[in-house]
Tab-separated table of C-alpha atoms in Angstrom:
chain	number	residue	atom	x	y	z
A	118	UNK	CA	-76.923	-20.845	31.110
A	119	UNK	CA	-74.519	-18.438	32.504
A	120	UNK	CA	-71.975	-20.954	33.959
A	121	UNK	CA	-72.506	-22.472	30.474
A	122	UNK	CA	-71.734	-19.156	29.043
A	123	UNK	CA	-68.914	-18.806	31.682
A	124	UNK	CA	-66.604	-21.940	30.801
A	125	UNK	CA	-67.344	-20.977	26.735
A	126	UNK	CA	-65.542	-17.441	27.413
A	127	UNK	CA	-62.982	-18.951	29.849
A	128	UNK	CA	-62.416	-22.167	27.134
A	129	UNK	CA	-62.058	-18.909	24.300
A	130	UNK	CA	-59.612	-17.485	26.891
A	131	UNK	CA	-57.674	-20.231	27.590
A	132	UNK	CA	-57.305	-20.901	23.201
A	133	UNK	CA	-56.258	-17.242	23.030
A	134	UNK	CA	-54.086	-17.307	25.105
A	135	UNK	CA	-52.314	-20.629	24.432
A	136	UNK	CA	-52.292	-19.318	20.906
A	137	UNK	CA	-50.150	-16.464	22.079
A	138	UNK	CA	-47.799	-18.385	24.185
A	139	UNK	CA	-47.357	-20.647	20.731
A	140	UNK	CA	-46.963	-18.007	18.898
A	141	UNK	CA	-44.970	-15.902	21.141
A	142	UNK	CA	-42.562	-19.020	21.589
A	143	UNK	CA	-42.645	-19.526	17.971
A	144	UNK	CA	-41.647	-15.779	17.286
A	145	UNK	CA	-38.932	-16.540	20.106
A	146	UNK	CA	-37.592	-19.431	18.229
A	147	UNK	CA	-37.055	-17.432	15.118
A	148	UNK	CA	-35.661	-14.797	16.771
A	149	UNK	CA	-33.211	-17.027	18.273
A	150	UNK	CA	-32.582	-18.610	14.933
A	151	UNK	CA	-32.244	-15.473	12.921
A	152	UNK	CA	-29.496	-14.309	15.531
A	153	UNK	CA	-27.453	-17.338	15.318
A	154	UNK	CA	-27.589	-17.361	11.923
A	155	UNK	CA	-26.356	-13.802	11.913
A	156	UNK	CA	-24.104	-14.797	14.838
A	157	UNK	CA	-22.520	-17.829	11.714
A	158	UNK	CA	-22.642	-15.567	9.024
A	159	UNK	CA	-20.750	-12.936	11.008
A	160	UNK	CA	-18.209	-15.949	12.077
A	161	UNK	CA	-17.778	-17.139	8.712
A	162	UNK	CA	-17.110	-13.495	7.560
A	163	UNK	CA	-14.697	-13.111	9.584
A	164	UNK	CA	-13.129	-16.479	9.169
A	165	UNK	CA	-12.938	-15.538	5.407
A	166	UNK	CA	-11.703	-12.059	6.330
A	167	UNK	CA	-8.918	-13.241	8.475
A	168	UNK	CA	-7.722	-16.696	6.162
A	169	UNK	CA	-7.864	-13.354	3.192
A	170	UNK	CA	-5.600	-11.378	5.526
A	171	UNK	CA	-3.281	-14.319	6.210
A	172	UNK	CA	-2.900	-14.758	2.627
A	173	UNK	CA	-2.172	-10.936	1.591
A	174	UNK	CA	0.171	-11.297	4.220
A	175	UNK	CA	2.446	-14.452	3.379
A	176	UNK	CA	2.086	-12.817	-0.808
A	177	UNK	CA	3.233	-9.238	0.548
A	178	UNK	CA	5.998	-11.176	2.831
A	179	UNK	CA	7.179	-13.610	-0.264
A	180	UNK	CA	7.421	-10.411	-2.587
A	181	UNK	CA	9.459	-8.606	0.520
A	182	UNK	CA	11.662	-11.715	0.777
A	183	UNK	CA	11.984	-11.594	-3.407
A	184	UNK	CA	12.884	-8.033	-3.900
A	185	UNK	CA	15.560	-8.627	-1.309
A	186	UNK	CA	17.163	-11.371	-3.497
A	187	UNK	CA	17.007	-9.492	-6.307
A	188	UNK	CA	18.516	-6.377	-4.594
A	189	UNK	CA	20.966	-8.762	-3.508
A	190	UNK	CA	21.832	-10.312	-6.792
A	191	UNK	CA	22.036	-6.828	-8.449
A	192	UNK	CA	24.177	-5.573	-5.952
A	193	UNK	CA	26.450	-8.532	-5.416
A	194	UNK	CA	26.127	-9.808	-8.696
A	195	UNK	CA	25.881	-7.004	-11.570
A	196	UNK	CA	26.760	-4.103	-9.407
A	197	UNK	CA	30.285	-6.036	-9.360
A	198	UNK	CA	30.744	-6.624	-12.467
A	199	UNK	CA	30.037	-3.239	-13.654
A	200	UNK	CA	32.335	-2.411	-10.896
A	201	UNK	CA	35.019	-4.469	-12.146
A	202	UNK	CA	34.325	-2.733	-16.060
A	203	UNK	CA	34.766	0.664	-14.676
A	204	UNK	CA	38.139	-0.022	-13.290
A	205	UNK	CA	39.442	-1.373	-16.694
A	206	UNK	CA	37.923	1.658	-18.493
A	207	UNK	CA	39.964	3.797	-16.032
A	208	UNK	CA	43.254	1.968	-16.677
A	209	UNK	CA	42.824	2.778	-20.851
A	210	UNK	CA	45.412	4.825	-21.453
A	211	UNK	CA	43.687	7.036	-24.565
A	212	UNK	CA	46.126	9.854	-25.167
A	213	UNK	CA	47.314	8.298	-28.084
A	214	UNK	CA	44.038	7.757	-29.589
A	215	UNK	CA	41.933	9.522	-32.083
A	216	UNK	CA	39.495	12.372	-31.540
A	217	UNK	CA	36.564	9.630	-32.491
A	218	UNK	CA	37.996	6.975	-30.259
A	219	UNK	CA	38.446	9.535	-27.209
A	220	UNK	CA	34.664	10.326	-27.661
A	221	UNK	CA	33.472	6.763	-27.974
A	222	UNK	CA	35.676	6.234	-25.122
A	223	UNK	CA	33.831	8.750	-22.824
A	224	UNK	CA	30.664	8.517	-24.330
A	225	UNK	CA	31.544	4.443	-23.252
A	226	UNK	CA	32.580	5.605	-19.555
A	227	UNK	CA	29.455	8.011	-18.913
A	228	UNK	CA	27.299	5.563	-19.751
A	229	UNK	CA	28.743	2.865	-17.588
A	230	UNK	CA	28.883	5.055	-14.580
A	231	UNK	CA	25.188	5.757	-15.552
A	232	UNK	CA	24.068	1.787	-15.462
A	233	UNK	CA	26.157	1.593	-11.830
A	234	UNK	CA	24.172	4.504	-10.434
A	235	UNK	CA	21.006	3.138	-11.768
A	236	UNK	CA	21.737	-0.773	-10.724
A	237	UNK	CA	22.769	0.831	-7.048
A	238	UNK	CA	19.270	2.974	-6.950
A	239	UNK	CA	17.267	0.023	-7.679
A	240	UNK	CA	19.024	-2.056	-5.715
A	241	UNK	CA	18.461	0.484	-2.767
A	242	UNK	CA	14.737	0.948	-4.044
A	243	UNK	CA	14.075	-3.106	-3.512
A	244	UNK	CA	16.068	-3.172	-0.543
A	245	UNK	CA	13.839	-1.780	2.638
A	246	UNK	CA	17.203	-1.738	4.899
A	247	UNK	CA	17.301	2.185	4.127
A	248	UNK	CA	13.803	1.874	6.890
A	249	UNK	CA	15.406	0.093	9.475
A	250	UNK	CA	19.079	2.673	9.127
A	251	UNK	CA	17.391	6.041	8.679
A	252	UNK	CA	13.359	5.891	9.718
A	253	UNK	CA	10.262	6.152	7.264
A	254	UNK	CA	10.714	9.803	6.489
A	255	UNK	CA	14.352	9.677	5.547
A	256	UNK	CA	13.718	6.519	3.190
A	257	UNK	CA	11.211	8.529	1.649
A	258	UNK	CA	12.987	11.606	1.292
A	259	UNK	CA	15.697	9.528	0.023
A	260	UNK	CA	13.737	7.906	-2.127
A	261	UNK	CA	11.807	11.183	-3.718
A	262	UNK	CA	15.398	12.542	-3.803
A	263	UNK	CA	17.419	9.848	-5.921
A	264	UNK	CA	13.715	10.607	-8.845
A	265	UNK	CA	14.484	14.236	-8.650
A	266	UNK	CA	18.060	14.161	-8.841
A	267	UNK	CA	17.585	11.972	-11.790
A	268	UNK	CA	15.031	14.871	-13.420
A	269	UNK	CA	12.439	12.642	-14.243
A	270	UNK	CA	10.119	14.733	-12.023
A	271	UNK	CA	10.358	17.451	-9.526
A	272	UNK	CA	8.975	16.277	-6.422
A	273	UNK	CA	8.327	18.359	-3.490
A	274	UNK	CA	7.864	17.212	0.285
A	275	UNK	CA	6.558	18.070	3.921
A	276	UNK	CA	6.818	15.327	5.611
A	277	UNK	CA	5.996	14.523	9.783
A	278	UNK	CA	8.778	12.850	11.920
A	279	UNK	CA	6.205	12.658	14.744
A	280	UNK	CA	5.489	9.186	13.809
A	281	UNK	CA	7.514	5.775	15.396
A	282	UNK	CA	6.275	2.438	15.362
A	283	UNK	CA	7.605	-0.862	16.393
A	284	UNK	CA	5.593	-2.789	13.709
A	285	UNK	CA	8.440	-2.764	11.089
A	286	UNK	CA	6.490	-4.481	8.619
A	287	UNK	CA	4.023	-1.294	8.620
A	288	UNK	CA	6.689	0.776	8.018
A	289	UNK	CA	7.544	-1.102	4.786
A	290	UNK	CA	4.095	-1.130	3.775
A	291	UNK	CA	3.528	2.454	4.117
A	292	UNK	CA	6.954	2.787	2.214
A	293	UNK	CA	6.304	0.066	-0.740
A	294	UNK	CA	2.821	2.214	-1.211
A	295	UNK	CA	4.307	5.498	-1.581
A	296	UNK	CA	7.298	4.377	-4.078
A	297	UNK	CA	3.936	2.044	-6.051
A	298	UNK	CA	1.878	5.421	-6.298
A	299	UNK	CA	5.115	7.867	-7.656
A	300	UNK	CA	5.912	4.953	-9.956
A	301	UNK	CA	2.794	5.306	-11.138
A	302	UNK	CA	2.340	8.797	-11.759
A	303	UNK	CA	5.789	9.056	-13.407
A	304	UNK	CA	4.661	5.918	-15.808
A	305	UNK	CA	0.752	6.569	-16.748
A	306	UNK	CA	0.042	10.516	-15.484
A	307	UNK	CA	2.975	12.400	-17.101
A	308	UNK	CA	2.419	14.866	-14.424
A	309	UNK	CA	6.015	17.359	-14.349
A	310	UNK	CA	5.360	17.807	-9.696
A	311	UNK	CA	4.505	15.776	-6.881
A	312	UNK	CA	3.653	17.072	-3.879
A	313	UNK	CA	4.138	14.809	-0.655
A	314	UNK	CA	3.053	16.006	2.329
A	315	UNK	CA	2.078	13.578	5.973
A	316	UNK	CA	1.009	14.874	9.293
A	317	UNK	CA	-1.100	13.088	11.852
A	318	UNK	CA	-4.626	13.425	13.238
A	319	UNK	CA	-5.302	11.644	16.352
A	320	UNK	CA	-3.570	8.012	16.324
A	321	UNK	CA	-3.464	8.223	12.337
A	322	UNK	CA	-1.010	9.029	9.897
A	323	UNK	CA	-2.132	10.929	7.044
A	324	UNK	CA	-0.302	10.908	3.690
A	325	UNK	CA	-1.474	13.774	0.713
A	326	UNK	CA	-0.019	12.643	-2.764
A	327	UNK	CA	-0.799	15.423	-5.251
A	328	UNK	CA	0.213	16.108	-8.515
A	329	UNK	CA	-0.508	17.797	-11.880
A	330	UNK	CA	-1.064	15.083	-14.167
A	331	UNK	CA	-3.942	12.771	-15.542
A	332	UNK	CA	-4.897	10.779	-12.235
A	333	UNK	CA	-7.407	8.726	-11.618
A	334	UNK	CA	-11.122	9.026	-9.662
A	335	UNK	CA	-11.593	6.895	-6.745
A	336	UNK	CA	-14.165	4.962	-9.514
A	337	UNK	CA	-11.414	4.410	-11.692
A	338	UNK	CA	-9.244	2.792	-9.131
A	339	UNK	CA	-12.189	0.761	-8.088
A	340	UNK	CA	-12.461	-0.391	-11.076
A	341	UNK	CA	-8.636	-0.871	-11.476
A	342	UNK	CA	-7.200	-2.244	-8.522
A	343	UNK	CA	-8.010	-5.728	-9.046
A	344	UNK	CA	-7.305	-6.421	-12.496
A	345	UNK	CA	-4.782	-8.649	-14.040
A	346	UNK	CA	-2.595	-5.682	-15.677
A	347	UNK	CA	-2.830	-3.409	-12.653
A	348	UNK	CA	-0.438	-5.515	-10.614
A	349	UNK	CA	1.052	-2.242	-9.203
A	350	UNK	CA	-2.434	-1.180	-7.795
A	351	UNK	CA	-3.483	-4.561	-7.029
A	352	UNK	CA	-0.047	-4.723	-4.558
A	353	UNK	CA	-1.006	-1.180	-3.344
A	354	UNK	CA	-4.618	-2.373	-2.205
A	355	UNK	CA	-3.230	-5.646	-0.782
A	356	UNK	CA	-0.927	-3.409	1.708
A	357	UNK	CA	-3.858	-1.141	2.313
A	358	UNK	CA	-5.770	-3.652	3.561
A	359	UNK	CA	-2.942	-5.261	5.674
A	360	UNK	CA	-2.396	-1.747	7.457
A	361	UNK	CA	-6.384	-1.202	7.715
A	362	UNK	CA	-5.799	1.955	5.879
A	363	UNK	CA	-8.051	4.083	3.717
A	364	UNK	CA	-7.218	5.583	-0.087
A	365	UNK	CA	-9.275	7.875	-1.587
A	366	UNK	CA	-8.323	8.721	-4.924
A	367	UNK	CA	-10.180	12.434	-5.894
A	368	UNK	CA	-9.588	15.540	-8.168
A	369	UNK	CA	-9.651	18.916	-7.217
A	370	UNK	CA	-9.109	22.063	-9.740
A	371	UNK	CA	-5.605	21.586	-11.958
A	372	UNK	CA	-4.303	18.968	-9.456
A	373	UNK	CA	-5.432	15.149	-8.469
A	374	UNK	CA	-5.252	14.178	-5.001
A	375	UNK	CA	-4.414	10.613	-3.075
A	376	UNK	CA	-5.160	10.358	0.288
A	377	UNK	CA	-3.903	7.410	2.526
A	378	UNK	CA	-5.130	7.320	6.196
A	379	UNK	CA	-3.093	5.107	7.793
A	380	UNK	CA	-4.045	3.556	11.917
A	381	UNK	CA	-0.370	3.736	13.410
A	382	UNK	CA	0.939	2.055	16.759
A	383	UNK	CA	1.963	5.422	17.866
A	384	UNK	CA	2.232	8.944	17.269
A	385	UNK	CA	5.037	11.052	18.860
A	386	UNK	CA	3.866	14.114	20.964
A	387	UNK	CA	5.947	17.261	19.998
Protein backbone atom coordinates (compact mmCIF):
# COMPACT_ATOMS: atom_id res chain seq x y z
CA UNK A 1 0.00 0.00 0.00
CA UNK A 2 2.74 2.36 0.66
CA UNK A 3 4.82 1.72 -2.53
CA UNK A 4 1.32 2.06 -4.07
CA UNK A 5 0.99 5.28 -2.29
CA UNK A 6 4.68 6.04 -3.21
CA UNK A 7 4.53 5.95 -7.20
CA UNK A 8 0.83 7.98 -6.82
CA UNK A 9 2.84 11.00 -5.07
CA UNK A 10 5.93 10.53 -7.31
CA UNK A 11 3.36 10.15 -10.66
CA UNK A 12 1.60 13.73 -8.95
CA UNK A 13 5.24 14.94 -8.83
CA UNK A 14 6.34 14.13 -11.98
CA UNK A 15 2.63 15.99 -13.60
CA UNK A 16 3.57 19.00 -11.47
CA UNK A 17 6.39 19.36 -12.42
CA UNK A 18 6.14 18.72 -16.19
CA UNK A 19 3.32 21.19 -15.90
CA UNK A 20 5.81 23.77 -14.79
CA UNK A 21 8.46 23.07 -17.27
CA UNK A 22 5.34 23.55 -19.97
CA UNK A 23 4.36 26.30 -18.55
CA UNK A 24 7.59 27.82 -17.70
CA UNK A 25 8.64 27.18 -21.47
CA UNK A 26 5.41 28.50 -22.53
CA UNK A 27 5.89 31.78 -20.41
CA UNK A 28 9.51 31.70 -22.08
CA UNK A 29 8.08 31.62 -25.49
CA UNK A 30 5.97 34.65 -24.91
CA UNK A 31 8.48 36.40 -23.41
CA UNK A 32 10.61 35.85 -26.31
CA UNK A 33 7.78 36.82 -28.58
CA UNK A 34 6.71 39.92 -26.78
CA UNK A 35 10.47 41.15 -27.05
CA UNK A 36 10.79 40.65 -30.66
CA UNK A 37 7.79 42.14 -31.27
CA UNK A 38 8.94 45.13 -29.30
CA UNK A 39 12.39 44.56 -30.85
CA UNK A 40 9.98 45.13 -34.77
CA UNK A 41 7.96 47.71 -33.50
CA UNK A 42 11.00 49.62 -32.24
CA UNK A 43 12.67 48.84 -35.88
CA UNK A 44 9.79 49.94 -37.73
CA UNK A 45 9.69 53.17 -35.58
CA UNK A 46 12.66 53.98 -36.35
CA UNK A 47 12.53 53.06 -39.97
CA UNK A 48 9.53 55.52 -40.12
CA UNK A 49 11.47 58.03 -38.02
CA UNK A 50 14.47 58.05 -40.20
CA UNK A 51 12.51 57.73 -44.04
CA UNK A 52 10.41 61.10 -41.98
CA UNK A 53 13.82 62.67 -41.38
CA UNK A 54 15.06 61.98 -44.92
CA UNK A 55 12.09 63.61 -46.20
CA UNK A 56 12.15 66.93 -43.92
CA UNK A 57 15.49 66.96 -45.10
CA UNK A 58 15.36 66.82 -49.08
CA UNK A 59 11.84 69.56 -48.44
CA UNK A 60 14.13 71.88 -46.13
CA UNK A 61 17.12 71.35 -48.84
CA UNK A 62 14.64 72.02 -52.05
CA UNK A 63 13.26 75.24 -50.21
CA UNK A 64 17.20 76.20 -49.45
CA UNK A 65 18.00 75.53 -53.12
CA UNK A 66 14.56 77.76 -54.07
CA UNK A 67 15.14 80.77 -51.99
CA UNK A 68 18.56 80.87 -53.55
CA UNK A 69 17.02 81.19 -57.07
CA UNK A 70 14.82 83.57 -56.10
CA UNK A 71 17.51 85.66 -54.29
CA UNK A 72 19.25 85.22 -57.40
CA UNK A 73 16.60 86.32 -59.77
CA UNK A 74 15.82 89.39 -57.56
CA UNK A 75 19.20 90.36 -57.40
CA UNK A 76 20.29 89.70 -60.95
CA UNK A 77 17.11 90.23 -62.39
CA UNK A 78 14.95 93.16 -60.66
CA UNK A 79 17.70 94.51 -58.54
CA UNK A 80 19.13 95.50 -62.16
CA UNK A 81 16.58 96.87 -63.52
CA UNK A 82 15.75 99.09 -60.73
CA UNK A 83 19.37 99.76 -60.94
CA UNK A 84 19.26 100.75 -64.41
CA UNK A 85 15.83 103.22 -63.44
CA UNK A 86 17.77 104.96 -60.83
CA UNK A 87 20.48 106.01 -63.13
CA UNK A 88 17.96 107.58 -65.65
CA UNK A 89 16.16 109.35 -62.76
CA UNK A 90 19.60 110.81 -61.87
CA UNK A 91 20.34 112.05 -65.41
CA UNK A 92 16.67 114.23 -65.36
CA UNK A 93 17.72 117.41 -65.49
CA UNK A 94 14.56 119.15 -63.37
CA UNK A 95 15.66 122.72 -62.82
CA UNK A 96 13.47 123.85 -65.32
CA UNK A 97 10.51 122.16 -64.04
CA UNK A 98 7.62 123.10 -61.90
CA UNK A 99 7.37 123.08 -58.12
CA UNK A 100 4.70 119.98 -58.62
CA UNK A 101 6.90 118.18 -61.08
CA UNK A 102 10.15 118.64 -58.78
CA UNK A 103 8.06 116.96 -55.96
CA UNK A 104 6.65 114.14 -58.03
CA UNK A 105 10.09 113.87 -59.21
CA UNK A 106 11.58 113.20 -55.69
CA UNK A 107 8.72 111.77 -54.24
CA UNK A 108 9.42 109.29 -57.68
CA UNK A 109 13.29 108.94 -56.69
CA UNK A 110 12.72 108.17 -52.80
CA UNK A 111 10.57 105.68 -53.54
CA UNK A 112 12.71 103.90 -56.05
CA UNK A 113 15.71 103.95 -53.85
CA UNK A 114 13.21 102.52 -51.26
CA UNK A 115 12.11 99.30 -53.60
CA UNK A 116 16.22 98.80 -54.29
CA UNK A 117 16.93 98.71 -50.57
CA UNK A 118 14.04 96.49 -49.95
CA UNK A 119 14.67 94.03 -53.19
CA UNK A 120 18.59 93.97 -51.85
CA UNK A 121 17.33 93.06 -48.05
CA UNK A 122 15.27 90.30 -49.24
CA UNK A 123 17.48 89.20 -51.51
CA UNK A 124 20.15 89.05 -48.63
CA UNK A 125 17.33 87.59 -46.26
CA UNK A 126 16.82 84.40 -48.86
CA UNK A 127 20.33 84.23 -49.53
CA UNK A 128 22.22 82.21 -46.46
CA UNK A 129 25.80 83.30 -48.03
CA UNK A 130 25.80 86.17 -45.24
CA UNK A 131 26.45 82.48 -42.79
CA UNK A 132 29.16 81.18 -44.61
CA UNK A 133 31.04 85.26 -44.95
CA UNK A 134 30.37 86.50 -41.42
CA UNK A 135 29.30 83.39 -38.87
CA UNK A 136 25.74 82.75 -37.27
CA UNK A 137 25.86 85.66 -34.91
CA UNK A 138 26.79 88.31 -37.41
CA UNK A 139 23.95 87.05 -39.92
CA UNK A 140 21.73 87.44 -37.16
CA UNK A 141 22.77 90.64 -35.95
CA UNK A 142 22.65 91.64 -39.45
CA UNK A 143 19.60 90.40 -39.93
CA UNK A 144 17.81 91.97 -36.56
CA UNK A 145 19.69 95.11 -37.73
CA UNK A 146 18.41 95.69 -41.45
CA UNK A 147 14.22 95.20 -39.19
CA UNK A 148 15.34 97.85 -36.84
CA UNK A 149 16.88 100.14 -39.12
CA UNK A 150 13.77 99.85 -41.10
CA UNK A 151 11.59 100.81 -37.65
CA UNK A 152 9.28 98.17 -37.94
CA UNK A 153 10.40 96.98 -34.47
CA UNK A 154 13.10 97.66 -32.04
CA UNK A 155 14.92 94.61 -31.47
CA UNK A 156 17.47 94.14 -28.89
CA UNK A 157 20.32 91.37 -28.73
CA UNK A 158 22.96 89.39 -26.55
CA UNK A 159 24.10 87.06 -28.47
CA UNK A 160 27.18 84.10 -27.75
CA UNK A 161 30.09 83.81 -30.30
CA UNK A 162 31.26 80.76 -28.31
CA UNK A 163 29.56 78.58 -30.72
CA UNK A 164 31.36 76.99 -34.26
CA UNK A 165 30.21 74.15 -36.06
CA UNK A 166 31.22 72.46 -39.20
CA UNK A 167 27.63 71.24 -39.99
CA UNK A 168 26.75 74.27 -42.23
CA UNK A 169 23.40 73.12 -42.85
CA UNK A 170 22.72 73.56 -38.90
CA UNK A 171 23.81 76.80 -39.06
CA UNK A 172 21.14 77.68 -41.67
CA UNK A 173 18.61 75.96 -39.79
CA UNK A 174 19.20 77.68 -36.63
CA UNK A 175 19.26 80.92 -38.85
CA UNK A 176 15.97 80.20 -41.13
CA UNK A 177 14.22 79.56 -37.45
CA UNK A 178 15.14 82.71 -35.92
CA UNK A 179 14.25 85.06 -39.10
CA UNK A 180 10.56 82.41 -39.23
CA UNK A 181 9.89 83.34 -35.44
CA UNK A 182 10.67 87.53 -35.81
CA UNK A 183 8.61 87.29 -38.99
CA UNK A 184 6.15 86.10 -37.05
CA UNK A 185 5.94 88.27 -34.23
CA UNK A 186 6.23 91.37 -36.46
CA UNK A 187 3.12 89.83 -38.66
CA UNK A 188 0.53 88.21 -35.97
CA UNK A 189 1.90 89.63 -32.25
CA UNK A 190 2.22 93.40 -32.92
CA UNK A 191 4.65 93.34 -30.16
CA UNK A 192 6.84 97.12 -30.42
CA UNK A 193 10.60 94.82 -28.75
CA UNK A 194 12.29 91.71 -29.22
CA UNK A 195 14.68 90.58 -27.10
CA UNK A 196 17.33 87.97 -28.49
CA UNK A 197 19.57 86.64 -26.31
CA UNK A 198 21.86 82.82 -26.85
CA UNK A 199 24.41 81.41 -24.54
CA UNK A 200 25.31 77.78 -24.11
CA UNK A 201 24.86 75.13 -21.42
CA UNK A 202 26.94 72.14 -21.75
CA UNK A 203 27.17 70.98 -25.59
CA UNK A 204 23.82 73.04 -26.30
CA UNK A 205 23.03 76.22 -27.66
CA UNK A 206 20.33 78.03 -26.09
CA UNK A 207 18.32 80.73 -27.90
CA UNK A 208 15.64 83.16 -25.58
CA UNK A 209 13.17 84.99 -28.04
CA UNK A 210 11.09 87.39 -25.93
CA UNK A 211 8.87 89.97 -26.67
CA UNK A 212 5.89 92.14 -25.61
CA UNK A 213 3.22 91.17 -27.81
CA UNK A 214 0.28 88.56 -28.11
CA UNK A 215 2.36 85.18 -28.39
CA UNK A 216 1.36 82.03 -28.31
CA UNK A 217 1.30 78.97 -25.42
CA UNK A 218 3.25 75.99 -26.18
CA UNK A 219 -0.68 74.46 -26.65
CA UNK A 220 -1.32 76.86 -29.19
CA UNK A 221 1.68 76.03 -31.24
CA UNK A 222 0.83 72.42 -30.79
CA UNK A 223 -2.05 72.93 -32.10
CA UNK A 224 -0.63 75.22 -34.89
CA UNK A 225 2.39 73.89 -36.22
CA UNK A 226 1.00 71.46 -38.50
CA UNK A 227 -1.75 73.08 -40.16
CA UNK A 228 -2.21 74.00 -43.71
CA UNK A 229 -2.10 77.98 -43.10
CA UNK A 230 0.75 77.84 -40.61
CA UNK A 231 3.33 77.08 -43.27
CA UNK A 232 5.78 79.40 -41.39
CA UNK A 233 5.48 77.21 -38.17
CA UNK A 234 5.10 74.09 -39.97
CA UNK A 235 8.86 75.00 -41.69
CA UNK A 236 10.00 76.04 -38.15
CA UNK A 237 9.06 72.49 -36.63
CA UNK A 238 10.43 70.67 -39.70
CA UNK A 239 14.04 72.35 -38.89
CA UNK A 240 13.51 71.63 -35.24
CA UNK A 241 13.27 68.29 -35.75
CA UNK A 242 16.20 68.08 -38.29
CA UNK A 243 18.55 69.78 -35.57
CA UNK A 244 16.94 67.49 -32.67
CA UNK A 245 16.14 70.68 -30.97
CA UNK A 246 13.53 71.59 -28.40
CA UNK A 247 10.89 74.82 -28.52
CA UNK A 248 8.97 75.65 -25.81
CA UNK A 249 6.68 78.34 -26.41
CA UNK A 250 5.54 79.93 -22.62
CA UNK A 251 4.36 83.29 -21.06
CA UNK A 252 5.68 84.91 -18.24
CA UNK A 253 4.26 88.39 -16.67
CA UNK A 254 3.97 91.33 -19.62
CA UNK A 255 6.34 89.35 -21.92
CA UNK A 256 6.04 85.81 -23.96
CA UNK A 257 8.96 83.70 -24.12
CA UNK A 258 10.46 81.11 -26.97
CA UNK A 259 12.96 78.91 -26.04
CA UNK A 260 15.03 76.83 -28.62
CA UNK A 261 17.58 74.29 -27.20
CA UNK A 262 19.59 73.45 -29.82
CA UNK A 263 22.44 69.96 -29.60
CA UNK A 264 25.53 71.69 -31.41
CA UNK A 265 28.78 69.91 -32.82
CA UNK A 266 30.76 72.13 -30.65
CA UNK A 267 30.93 74.77 -28.23
CA UNK A 268 33.99 77.11 -28.00
CA UNK A 269 35.72 77.30 -24.52
CA UNK A 270 36.39 81.01 -23.57
Amino acid sequence: MNQENNKIILMLMAGIAAMLMLFISLLLIFIFMQRKKIQYGLNLQALQNDQKNKLIEAAVRSEEIERHRIAEELHDEVGAILGSSSLHFYGININDCDDISKEMYHKGKSLLDEGIHKIRSISHNLHSSILQELGLKEAISHFCGNISHNNIIKIDLNLTDKYSTKASHKNISIYRIIQELVHNIIKHARAKHIHIQSYHIGNNLVFHISHNGDGLTHQQYQGLRFIKNGLGLKNIQNRIILLKAELQFSHHLDDYLIEIKIPVDQIDQP
